[in-house]
Short mmCIF file of C-alpha atoms (C1' of nucleotides) in Angstrom, two decimals:
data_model
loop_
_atom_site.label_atom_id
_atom_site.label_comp_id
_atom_site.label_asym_id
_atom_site.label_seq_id
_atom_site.Cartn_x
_atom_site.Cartn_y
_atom_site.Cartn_z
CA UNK V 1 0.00 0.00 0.00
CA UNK V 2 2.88 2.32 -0.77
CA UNK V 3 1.95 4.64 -4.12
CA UNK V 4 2.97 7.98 -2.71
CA UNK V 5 6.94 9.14 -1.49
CA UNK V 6 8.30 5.63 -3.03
CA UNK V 7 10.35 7.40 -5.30
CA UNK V 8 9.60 8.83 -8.62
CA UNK V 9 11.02 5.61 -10.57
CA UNK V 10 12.24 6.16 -13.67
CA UNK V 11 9.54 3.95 -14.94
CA UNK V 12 6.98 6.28 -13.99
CA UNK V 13 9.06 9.80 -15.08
CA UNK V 14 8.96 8.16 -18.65
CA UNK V 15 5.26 7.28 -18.56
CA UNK V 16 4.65 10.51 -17.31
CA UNK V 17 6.38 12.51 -20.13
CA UNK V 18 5.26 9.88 -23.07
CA UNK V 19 1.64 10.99 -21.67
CA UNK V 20 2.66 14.44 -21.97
CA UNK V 21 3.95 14.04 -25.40
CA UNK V 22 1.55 11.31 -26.91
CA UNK V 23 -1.25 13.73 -25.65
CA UNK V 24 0.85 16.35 -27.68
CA UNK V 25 1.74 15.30 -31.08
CA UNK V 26 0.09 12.01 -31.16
CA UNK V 27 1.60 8.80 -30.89
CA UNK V 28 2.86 8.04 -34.00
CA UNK V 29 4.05 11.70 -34.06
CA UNK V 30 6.48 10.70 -30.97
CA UNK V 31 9.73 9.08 -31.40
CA UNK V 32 11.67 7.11 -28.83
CA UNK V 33 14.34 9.61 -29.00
CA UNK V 34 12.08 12.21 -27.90
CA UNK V 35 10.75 10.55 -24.79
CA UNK V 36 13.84 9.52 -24.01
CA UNK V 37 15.47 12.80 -24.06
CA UNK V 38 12.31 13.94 -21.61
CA UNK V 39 14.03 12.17 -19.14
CA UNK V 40 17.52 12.61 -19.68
CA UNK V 41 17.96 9.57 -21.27
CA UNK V 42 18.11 8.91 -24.78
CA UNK V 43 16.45 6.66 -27.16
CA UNK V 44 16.92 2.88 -27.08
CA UNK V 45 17.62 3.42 -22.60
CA UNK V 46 13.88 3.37 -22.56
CA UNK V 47 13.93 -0.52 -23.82
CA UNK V 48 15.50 -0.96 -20.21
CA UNK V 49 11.84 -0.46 -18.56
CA UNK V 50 9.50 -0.71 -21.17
CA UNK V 51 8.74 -3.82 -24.09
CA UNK V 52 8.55 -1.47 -26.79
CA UNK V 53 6.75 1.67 -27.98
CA UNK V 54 3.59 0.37 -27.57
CA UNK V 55 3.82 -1.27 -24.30
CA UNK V 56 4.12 2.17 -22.66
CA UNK V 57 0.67 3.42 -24.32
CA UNK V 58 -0.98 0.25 -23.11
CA UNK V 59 0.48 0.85 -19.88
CA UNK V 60 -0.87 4.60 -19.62
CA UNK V 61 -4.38 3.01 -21.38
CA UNK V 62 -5.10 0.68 -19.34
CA UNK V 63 -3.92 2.75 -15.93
CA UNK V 64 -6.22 5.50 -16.77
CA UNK V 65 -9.36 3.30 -17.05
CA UNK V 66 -8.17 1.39 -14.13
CA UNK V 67 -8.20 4.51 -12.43
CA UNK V 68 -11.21 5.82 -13.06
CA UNK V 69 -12.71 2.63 -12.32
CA UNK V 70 -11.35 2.43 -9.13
CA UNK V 71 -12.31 5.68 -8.02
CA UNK V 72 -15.49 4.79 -9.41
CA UNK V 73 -16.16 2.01 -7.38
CA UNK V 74 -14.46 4.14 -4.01
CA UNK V 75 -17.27 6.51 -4.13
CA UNK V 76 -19.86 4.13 -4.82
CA UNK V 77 -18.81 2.39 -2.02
CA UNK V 78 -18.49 5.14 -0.20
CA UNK V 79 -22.58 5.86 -0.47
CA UNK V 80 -24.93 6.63 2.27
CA UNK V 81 -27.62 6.00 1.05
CA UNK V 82 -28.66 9.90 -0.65
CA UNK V 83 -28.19 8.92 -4.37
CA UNK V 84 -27.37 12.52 -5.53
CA UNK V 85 -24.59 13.01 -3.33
CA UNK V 86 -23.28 10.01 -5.51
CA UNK V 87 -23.78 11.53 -8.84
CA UNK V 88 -22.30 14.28 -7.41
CA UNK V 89 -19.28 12.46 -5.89
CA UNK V 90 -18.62 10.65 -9.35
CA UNK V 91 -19.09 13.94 -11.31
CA UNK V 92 -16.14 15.68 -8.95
CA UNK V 93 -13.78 12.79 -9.06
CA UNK V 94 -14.63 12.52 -13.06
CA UNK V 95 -13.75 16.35 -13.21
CA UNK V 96 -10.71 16.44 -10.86
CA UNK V 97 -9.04 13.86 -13.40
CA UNK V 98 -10.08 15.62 -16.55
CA UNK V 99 -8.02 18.76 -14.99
CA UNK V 100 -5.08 17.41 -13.14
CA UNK V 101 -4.24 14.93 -15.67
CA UNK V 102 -5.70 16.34 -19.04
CA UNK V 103 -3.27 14.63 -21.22
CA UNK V 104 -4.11 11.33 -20.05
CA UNK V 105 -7.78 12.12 -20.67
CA UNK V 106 -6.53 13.31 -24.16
CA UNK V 107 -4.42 9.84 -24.67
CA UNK V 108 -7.38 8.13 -23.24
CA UNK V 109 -10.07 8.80 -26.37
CA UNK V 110 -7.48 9.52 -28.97
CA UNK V 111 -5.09 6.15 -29.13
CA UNK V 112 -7.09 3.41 -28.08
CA UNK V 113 -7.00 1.73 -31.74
CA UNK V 114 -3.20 1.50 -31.32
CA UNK V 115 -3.36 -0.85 -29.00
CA UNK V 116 -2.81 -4.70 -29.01
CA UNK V 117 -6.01 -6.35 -29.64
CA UNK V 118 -6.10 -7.87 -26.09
CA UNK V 119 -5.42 -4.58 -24.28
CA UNK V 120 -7.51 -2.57 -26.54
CA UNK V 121 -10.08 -4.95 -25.29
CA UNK V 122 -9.15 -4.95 -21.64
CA UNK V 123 -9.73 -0.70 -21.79
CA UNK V 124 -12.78 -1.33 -23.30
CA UNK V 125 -13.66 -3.71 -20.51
CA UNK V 126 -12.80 -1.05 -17.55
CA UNK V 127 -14.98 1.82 -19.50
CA UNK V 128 -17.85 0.22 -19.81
CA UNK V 129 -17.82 -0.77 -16.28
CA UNK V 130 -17.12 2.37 -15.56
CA UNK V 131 -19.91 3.74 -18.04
CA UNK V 132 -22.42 1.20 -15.83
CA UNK V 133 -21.31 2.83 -12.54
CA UNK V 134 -22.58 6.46 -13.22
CA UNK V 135 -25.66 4.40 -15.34
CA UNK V 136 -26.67 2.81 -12.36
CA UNK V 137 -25.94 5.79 -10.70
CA UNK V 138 -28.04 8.11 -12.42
CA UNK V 139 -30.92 5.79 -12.71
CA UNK V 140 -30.82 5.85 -9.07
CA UNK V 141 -31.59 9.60 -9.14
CA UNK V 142 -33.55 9.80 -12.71
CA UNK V 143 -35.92 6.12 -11.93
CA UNK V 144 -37.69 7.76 -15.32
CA UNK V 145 -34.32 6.94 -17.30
CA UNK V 146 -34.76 4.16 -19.23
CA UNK V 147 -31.24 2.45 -19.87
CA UNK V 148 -30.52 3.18 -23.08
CA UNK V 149 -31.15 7.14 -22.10
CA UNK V 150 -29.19 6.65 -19.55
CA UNK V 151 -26.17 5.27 -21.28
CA UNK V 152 -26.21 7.97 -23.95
CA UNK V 153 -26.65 10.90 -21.33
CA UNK V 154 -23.37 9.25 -19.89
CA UNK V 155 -21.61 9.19 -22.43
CA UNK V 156 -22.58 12.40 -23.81
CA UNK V 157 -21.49 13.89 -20.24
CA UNK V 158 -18.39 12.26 -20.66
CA UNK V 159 -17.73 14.52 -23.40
CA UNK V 160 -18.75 17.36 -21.88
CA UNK V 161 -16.66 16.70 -18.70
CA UNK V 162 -13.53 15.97 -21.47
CA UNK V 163 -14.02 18.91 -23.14
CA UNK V 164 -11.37 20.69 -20.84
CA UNK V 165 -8.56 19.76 -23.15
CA UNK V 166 -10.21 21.96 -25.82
CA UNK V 167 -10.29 24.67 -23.54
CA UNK V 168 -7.05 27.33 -22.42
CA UNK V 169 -6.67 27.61 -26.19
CA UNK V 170 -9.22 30.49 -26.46
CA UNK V 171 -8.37 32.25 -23.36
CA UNK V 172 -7.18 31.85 -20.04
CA UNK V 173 -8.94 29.67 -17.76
CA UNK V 174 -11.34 31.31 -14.99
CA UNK V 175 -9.16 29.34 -12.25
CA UNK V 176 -9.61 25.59 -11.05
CA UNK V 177 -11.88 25.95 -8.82
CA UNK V 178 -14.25 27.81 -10.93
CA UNK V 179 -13.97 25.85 -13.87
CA UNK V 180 -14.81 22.58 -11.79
CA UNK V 181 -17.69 24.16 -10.47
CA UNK V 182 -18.99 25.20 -13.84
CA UNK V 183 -18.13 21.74 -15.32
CA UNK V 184 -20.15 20.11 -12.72
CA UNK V 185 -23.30 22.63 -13.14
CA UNK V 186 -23.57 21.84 -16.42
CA UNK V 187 -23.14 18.45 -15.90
CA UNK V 188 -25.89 18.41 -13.57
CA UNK V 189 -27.99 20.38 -15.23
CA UNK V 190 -27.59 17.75 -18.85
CA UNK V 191 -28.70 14.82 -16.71
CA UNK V 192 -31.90 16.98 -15.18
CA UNK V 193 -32.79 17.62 -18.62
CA UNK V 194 -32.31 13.88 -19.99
CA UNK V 195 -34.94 13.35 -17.22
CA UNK V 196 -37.36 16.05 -18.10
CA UNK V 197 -40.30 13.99 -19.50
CA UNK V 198 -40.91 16.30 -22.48
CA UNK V 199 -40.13 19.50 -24.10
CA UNK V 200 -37.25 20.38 -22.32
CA UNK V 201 -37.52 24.24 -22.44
CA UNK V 202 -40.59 24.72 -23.85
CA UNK V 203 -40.01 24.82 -27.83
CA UNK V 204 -42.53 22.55 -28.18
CA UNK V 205 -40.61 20.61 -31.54
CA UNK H 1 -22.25 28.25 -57.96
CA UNK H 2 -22.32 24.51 -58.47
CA UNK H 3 -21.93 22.38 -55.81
CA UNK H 4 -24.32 19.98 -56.18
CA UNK H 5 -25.15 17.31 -59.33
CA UNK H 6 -21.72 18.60 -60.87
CA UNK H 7 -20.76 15.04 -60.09
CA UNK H 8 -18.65 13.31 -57.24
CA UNK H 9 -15.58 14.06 -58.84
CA UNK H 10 -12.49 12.25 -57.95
CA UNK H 11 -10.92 15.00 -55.60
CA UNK H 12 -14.29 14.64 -53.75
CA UNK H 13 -14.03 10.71 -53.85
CA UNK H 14 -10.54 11.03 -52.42
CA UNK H 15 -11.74 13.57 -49.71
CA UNK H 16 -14.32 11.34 -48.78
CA UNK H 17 -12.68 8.28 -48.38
CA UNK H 18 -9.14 10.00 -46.80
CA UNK H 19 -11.57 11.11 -44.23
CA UNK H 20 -12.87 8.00 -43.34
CA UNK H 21 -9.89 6.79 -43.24
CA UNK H 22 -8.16 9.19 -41.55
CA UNK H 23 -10.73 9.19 -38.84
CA UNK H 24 -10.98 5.39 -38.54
CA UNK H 25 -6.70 5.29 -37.64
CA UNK H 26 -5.36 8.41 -37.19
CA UNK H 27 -3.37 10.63 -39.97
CA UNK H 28 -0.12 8.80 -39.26
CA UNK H 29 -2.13 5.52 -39.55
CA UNK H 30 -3.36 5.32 -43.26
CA UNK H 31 -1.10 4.73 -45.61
CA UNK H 32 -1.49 7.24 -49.07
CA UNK H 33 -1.85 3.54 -51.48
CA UNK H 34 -4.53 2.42 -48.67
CA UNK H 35 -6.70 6.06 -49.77
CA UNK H 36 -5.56 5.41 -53.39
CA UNK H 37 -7.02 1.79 -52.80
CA UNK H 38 -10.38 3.09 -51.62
CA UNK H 39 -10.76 4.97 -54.65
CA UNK H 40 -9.90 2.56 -56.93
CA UNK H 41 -6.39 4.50 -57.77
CA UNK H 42 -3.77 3.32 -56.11
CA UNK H 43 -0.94 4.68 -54.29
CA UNK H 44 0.83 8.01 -56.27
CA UNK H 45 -2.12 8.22 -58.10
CA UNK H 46 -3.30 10.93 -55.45
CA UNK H 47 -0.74 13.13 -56.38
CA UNK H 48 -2.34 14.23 -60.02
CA UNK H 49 -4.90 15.33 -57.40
CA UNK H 50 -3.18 16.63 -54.28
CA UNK H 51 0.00 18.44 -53.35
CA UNK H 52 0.40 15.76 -50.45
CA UNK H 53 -0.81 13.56 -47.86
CA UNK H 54 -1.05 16.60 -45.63
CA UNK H 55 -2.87 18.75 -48.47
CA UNK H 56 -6.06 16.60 -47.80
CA UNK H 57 -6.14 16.82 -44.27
CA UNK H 58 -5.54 20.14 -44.50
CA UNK H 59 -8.81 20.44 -46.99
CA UNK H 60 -10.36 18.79 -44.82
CA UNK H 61 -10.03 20.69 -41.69
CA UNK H 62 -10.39 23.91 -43.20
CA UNK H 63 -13.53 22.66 -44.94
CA UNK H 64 -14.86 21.12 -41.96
CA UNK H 65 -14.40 24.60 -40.09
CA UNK H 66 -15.87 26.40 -42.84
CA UNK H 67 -19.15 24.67 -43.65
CA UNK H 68 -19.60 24.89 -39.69
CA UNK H 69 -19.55 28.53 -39.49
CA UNK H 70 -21.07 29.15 -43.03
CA UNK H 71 -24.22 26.65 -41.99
CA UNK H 72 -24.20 28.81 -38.10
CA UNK H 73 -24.03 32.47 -40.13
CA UNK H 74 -26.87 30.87 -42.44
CA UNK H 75 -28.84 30.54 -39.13
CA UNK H 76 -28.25 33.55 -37.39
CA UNK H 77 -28.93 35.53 -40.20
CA UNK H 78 -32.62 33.56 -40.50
CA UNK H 79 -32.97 34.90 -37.62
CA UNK H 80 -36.29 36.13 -36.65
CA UNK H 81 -36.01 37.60 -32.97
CA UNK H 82 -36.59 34.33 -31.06
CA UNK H 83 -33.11 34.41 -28.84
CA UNK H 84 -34.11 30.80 -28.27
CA UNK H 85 -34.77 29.70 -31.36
CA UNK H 86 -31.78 30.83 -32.62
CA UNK H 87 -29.75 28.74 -30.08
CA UNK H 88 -32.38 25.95 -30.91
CA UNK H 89 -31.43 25.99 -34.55
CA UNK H 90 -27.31 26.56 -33.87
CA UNK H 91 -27.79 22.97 -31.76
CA UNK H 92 -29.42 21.11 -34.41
CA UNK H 93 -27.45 22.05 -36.73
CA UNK H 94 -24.36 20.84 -35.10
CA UNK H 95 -25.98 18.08 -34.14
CA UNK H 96 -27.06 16.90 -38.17
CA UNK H 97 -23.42 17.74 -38.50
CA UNK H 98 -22.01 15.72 -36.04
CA UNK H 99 -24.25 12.46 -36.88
CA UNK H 100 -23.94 12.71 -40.56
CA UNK H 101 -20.30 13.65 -40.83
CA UNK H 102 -19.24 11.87 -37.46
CA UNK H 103 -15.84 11.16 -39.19
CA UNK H 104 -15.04 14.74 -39.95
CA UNK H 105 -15.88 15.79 -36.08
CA UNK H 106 -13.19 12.98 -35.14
CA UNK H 107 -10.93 14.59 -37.44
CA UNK H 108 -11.79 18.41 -36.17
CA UNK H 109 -10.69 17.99 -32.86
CA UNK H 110 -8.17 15.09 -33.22
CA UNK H 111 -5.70 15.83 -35.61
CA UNK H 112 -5.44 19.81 -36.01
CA UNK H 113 -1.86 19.67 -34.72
CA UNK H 114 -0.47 17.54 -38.10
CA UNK H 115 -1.51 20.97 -40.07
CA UNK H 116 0.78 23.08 -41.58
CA UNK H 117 1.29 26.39 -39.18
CA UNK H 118 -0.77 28.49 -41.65
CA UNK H 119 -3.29 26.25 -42.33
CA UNK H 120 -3.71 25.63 -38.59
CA UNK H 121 -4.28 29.42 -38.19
CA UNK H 122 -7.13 29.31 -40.57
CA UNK H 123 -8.94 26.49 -39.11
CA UNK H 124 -8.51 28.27 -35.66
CA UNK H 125 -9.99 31.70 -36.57
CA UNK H 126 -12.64 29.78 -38.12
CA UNK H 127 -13.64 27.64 -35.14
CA UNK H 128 -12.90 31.13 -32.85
CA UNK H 129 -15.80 32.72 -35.06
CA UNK H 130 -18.01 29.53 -34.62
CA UNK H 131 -17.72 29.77 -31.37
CA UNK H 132 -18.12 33.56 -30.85
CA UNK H 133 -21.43 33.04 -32.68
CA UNK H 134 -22.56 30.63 -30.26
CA UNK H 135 -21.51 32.70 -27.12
CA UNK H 136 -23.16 35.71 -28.43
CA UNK H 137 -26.20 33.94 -29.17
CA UNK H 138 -26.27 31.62 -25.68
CA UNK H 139 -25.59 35.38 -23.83
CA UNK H 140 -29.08 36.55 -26.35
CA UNK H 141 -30.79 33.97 -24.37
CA UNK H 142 -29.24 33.89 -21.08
CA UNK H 143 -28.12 37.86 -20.40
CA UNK H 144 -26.82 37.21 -16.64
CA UNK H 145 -23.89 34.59 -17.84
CA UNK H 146 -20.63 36.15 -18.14
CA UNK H 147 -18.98 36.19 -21.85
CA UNK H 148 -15.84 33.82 -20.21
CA UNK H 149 -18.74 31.53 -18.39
CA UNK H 150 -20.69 31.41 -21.82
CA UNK H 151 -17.82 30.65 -24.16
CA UNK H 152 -16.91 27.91 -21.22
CA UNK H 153 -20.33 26.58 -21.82
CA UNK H 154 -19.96 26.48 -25.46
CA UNK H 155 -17.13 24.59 -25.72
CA UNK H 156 -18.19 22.11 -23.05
CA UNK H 157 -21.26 21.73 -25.24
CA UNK H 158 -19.67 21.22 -28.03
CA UNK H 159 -17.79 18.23 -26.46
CA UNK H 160 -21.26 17.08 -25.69
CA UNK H 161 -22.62 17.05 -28.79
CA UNK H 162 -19.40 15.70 -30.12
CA UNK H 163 -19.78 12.97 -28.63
CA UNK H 164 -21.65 10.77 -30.58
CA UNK H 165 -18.29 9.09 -32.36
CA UNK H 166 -17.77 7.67 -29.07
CA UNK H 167 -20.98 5.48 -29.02
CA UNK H 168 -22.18 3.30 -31.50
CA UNK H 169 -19.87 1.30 -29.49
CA UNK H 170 -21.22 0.62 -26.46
CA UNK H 171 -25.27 0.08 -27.96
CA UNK H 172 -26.90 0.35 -31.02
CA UNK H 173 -28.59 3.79 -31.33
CA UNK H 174 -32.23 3.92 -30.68
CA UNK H 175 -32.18 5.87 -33.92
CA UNK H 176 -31.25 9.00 -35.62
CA UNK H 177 -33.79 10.98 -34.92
CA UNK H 178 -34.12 9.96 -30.98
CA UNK H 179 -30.97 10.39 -30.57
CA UNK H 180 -30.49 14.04 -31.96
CA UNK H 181 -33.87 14.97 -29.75
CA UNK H 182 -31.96 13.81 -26.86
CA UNK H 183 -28.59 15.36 -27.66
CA UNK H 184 -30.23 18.80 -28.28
CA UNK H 185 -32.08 17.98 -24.31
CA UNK H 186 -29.16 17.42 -23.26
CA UNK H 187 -27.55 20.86 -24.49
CA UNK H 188 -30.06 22.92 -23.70
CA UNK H 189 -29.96 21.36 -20.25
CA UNK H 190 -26.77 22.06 -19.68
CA UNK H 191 -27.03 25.59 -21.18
CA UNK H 192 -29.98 26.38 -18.76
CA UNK H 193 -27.70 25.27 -15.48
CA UNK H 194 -24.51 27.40 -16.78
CA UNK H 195 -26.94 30.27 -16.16
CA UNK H 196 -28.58 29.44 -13.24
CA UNK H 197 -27.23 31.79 -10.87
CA UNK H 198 -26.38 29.62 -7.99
CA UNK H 199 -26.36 26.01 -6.29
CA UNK H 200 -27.89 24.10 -9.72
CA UNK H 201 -29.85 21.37 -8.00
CA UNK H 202 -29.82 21.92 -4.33
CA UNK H 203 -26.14 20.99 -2.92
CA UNK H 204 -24.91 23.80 -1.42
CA UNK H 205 -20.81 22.82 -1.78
"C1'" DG C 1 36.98 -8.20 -4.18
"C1'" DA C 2 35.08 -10.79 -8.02
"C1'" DG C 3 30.86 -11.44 -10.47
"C1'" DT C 4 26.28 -10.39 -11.67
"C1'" DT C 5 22.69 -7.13 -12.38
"C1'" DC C 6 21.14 -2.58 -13.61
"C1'" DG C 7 20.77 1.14 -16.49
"C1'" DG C 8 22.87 3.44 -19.85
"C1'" DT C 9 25.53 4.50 -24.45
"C1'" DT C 10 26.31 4.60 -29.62
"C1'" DA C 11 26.12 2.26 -34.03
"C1'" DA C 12 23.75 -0.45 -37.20
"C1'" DC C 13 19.69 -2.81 -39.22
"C1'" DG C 14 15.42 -3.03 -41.52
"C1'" DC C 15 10.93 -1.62 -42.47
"C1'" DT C 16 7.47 1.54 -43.53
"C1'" DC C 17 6.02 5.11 -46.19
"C1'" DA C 18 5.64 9.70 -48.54
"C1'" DT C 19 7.28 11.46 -52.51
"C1'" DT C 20 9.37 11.59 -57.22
"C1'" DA C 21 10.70 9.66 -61.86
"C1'" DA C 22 9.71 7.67 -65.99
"C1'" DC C 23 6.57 5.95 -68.72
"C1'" DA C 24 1.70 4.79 -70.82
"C1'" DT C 25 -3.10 5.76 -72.09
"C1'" DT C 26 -7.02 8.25 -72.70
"C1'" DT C 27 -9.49 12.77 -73.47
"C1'" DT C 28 -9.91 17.17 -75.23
"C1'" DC C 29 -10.15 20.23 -78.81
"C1'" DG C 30 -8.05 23.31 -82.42
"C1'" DC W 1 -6.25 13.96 -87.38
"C1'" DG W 2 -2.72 15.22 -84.02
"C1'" DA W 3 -0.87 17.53 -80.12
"C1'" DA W 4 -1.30 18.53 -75.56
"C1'" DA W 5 -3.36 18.02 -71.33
"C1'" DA W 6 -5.20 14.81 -67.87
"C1'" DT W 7 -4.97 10.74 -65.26
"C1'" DG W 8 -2.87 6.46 -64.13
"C1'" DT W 9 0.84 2.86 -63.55
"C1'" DT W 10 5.06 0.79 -61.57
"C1'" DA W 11 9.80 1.32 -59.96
"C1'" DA W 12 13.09 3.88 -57.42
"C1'" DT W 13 14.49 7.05 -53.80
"C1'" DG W 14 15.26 8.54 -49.39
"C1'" DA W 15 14.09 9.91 -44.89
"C1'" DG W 16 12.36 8.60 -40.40
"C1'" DC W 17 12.01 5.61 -36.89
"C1'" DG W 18 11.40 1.47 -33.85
"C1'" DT W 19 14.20 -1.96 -32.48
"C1'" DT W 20 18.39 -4.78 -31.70
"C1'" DA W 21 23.47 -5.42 -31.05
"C1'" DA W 22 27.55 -4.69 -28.75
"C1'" DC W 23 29.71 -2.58 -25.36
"C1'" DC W 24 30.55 -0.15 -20.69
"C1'" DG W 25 30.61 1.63 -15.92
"C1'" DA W 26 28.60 1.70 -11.47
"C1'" DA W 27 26.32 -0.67 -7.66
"C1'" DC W 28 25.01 -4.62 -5.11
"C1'" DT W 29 25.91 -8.99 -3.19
"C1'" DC W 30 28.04 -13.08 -1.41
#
DNA sequence: GAGTTCGGTTAACGCTCATTAACATTTTCG
DNA sequence: CGAAAATGTTAATGAGCGTTAACCGAACTC
């Protein structure tokens, strides 16, 4: 149970800067040489730690749904019993890891195809049980959701809460905390309306 | 003035399919005799039609950028006083957009950085005008949000809306039509709680 | 203190892949 | 018709890049 103060092994200084960089330019638009010189090493030192190329994205894939998973399942855990406070718990924890570790989120819907069959299926695997965490979850404050809703309001959340990437560009961020706090009203407020019954506004088409 | 019926010539066939393709596995992952294949051409063919691989992508992206903002001017100058139906019509058409041309949205947001520096320019003043159109007419409709707040919104609604790439994978669709009603519910849900002045559903933190 | 492991280095290999060359065929049209 | 443009083809080129080989010093370890 020791993740924190072990060290910053090299191992995880070159995942961290081929995150950085993948998120970047791309993974094919990275070369060895590069990530290797991110850590003061250069080029074929990184076959000390890692299989190949590829073995480090599948490591930073799979981590990140693992991740989210596992918080997932914390805060679920964690319930007592008052089902918003859950959607709300899931929606901060799904926010705080869209902002602290954007690139991974980045990495995370950009490069999945490049993986190895097998691990490309494993992340699939940890999403959707992740996807079925806030389902349940929201179904547990919507009843009126039928699945299928539910699923789609998730995922289209999902790319609302991911949308911080896209953001910075255009102009300077209104500070963390504010930006989380807007992220989750709006994420709040697209689940109320994927539970309105009918004419969400009032335009009546 | 002909767009239409002048037939699918072959740089459109190429465009098309490079797209797809493009979309599918990433810029660095098609090969140029792979897009010459899926026209029937194959390999250096493409160059009787384009500079370069990077030619089409940039084509694309600047294309993609400008039918977006020529199809949101279209609507806001239909405009007939309705703040709301203005937003109304900005959301659906992004949301035809981004279920019909699903493969260009991948491309929009996923491989902008491959462009040339100029090119990028141009396909970043013409999202920035996009998206000024949206905040301008979200602010029409909702006077009390801030112009940072409202361009926040935007762009996390955009990610919304965007995301219909990322399902198809998870469920079959419960149709096109369903599915854009429930995107633009979802939007305009999550437009209403950006303005709502405070506390969106009852948790005060 | 000798030997093994660890973590690195530089040089070389080999493959993929965009691009160009050289050449052929069809279409246009004066 | 006949020349020139248009549109392809295949072969060659050349750069980039992931990976492997061969080699080396420091640090443990018995």
């Amino acid at each position: 149970m020791a993740t924190r103060t072990d060290a910053p092994t090299r191992r995880e200084q070159i995942l961290k800067e081929a995150a950085r960089l993948f998120a970047e330019r791309g993974f094919h638009g990275v070369g060895v040489d590069e990530i290797g010189a991110a850590v003061g090493i250069s080029g074929p030192g990184l076959y000390r730690h890692f299989a190949g190329k590829d073995a480090m994205l599948a490591e930073l894939l799979v981590g990140i749904s693992g991740q989210l998973l596992t918080g997932g399942k914390r805060r679920v855990a964690e319930e007592d019993g008052d089902p918003g406070a859950l959607l709300d718990s899931l929606i901060e924890g799904h926010i705080d890891f869209a902002l602290d570790d954007r690139d991974l989120i980045t990495l995370h819907d950009r490069e999945l195809d490049r993986l190895r069959d097998s691990d490309r299926k494993l992340v699939r695997q940890l999403q959707r049980q992740y996807v079925e965490l806030w389902v349940a979850a929201l179904r547990e404050v919507y009843p009126g959701l039928v699945e299928q809703e539910a699923r789609m309001a998730v995922h289209a959340v999902f790319g609302l809460l991911n949308s911080t990437p896209h953001l910075g560009r255009t102009s300077s961020l209104p500070g963390r905390g504010a930006t989380a706090r807007m992220l989750h009203k709006l994420a709040r407020g697209a689940f109320a309306a994927a539970a309105a019954p009918v004419s969400p506004d009032g335009s009546p088409e």
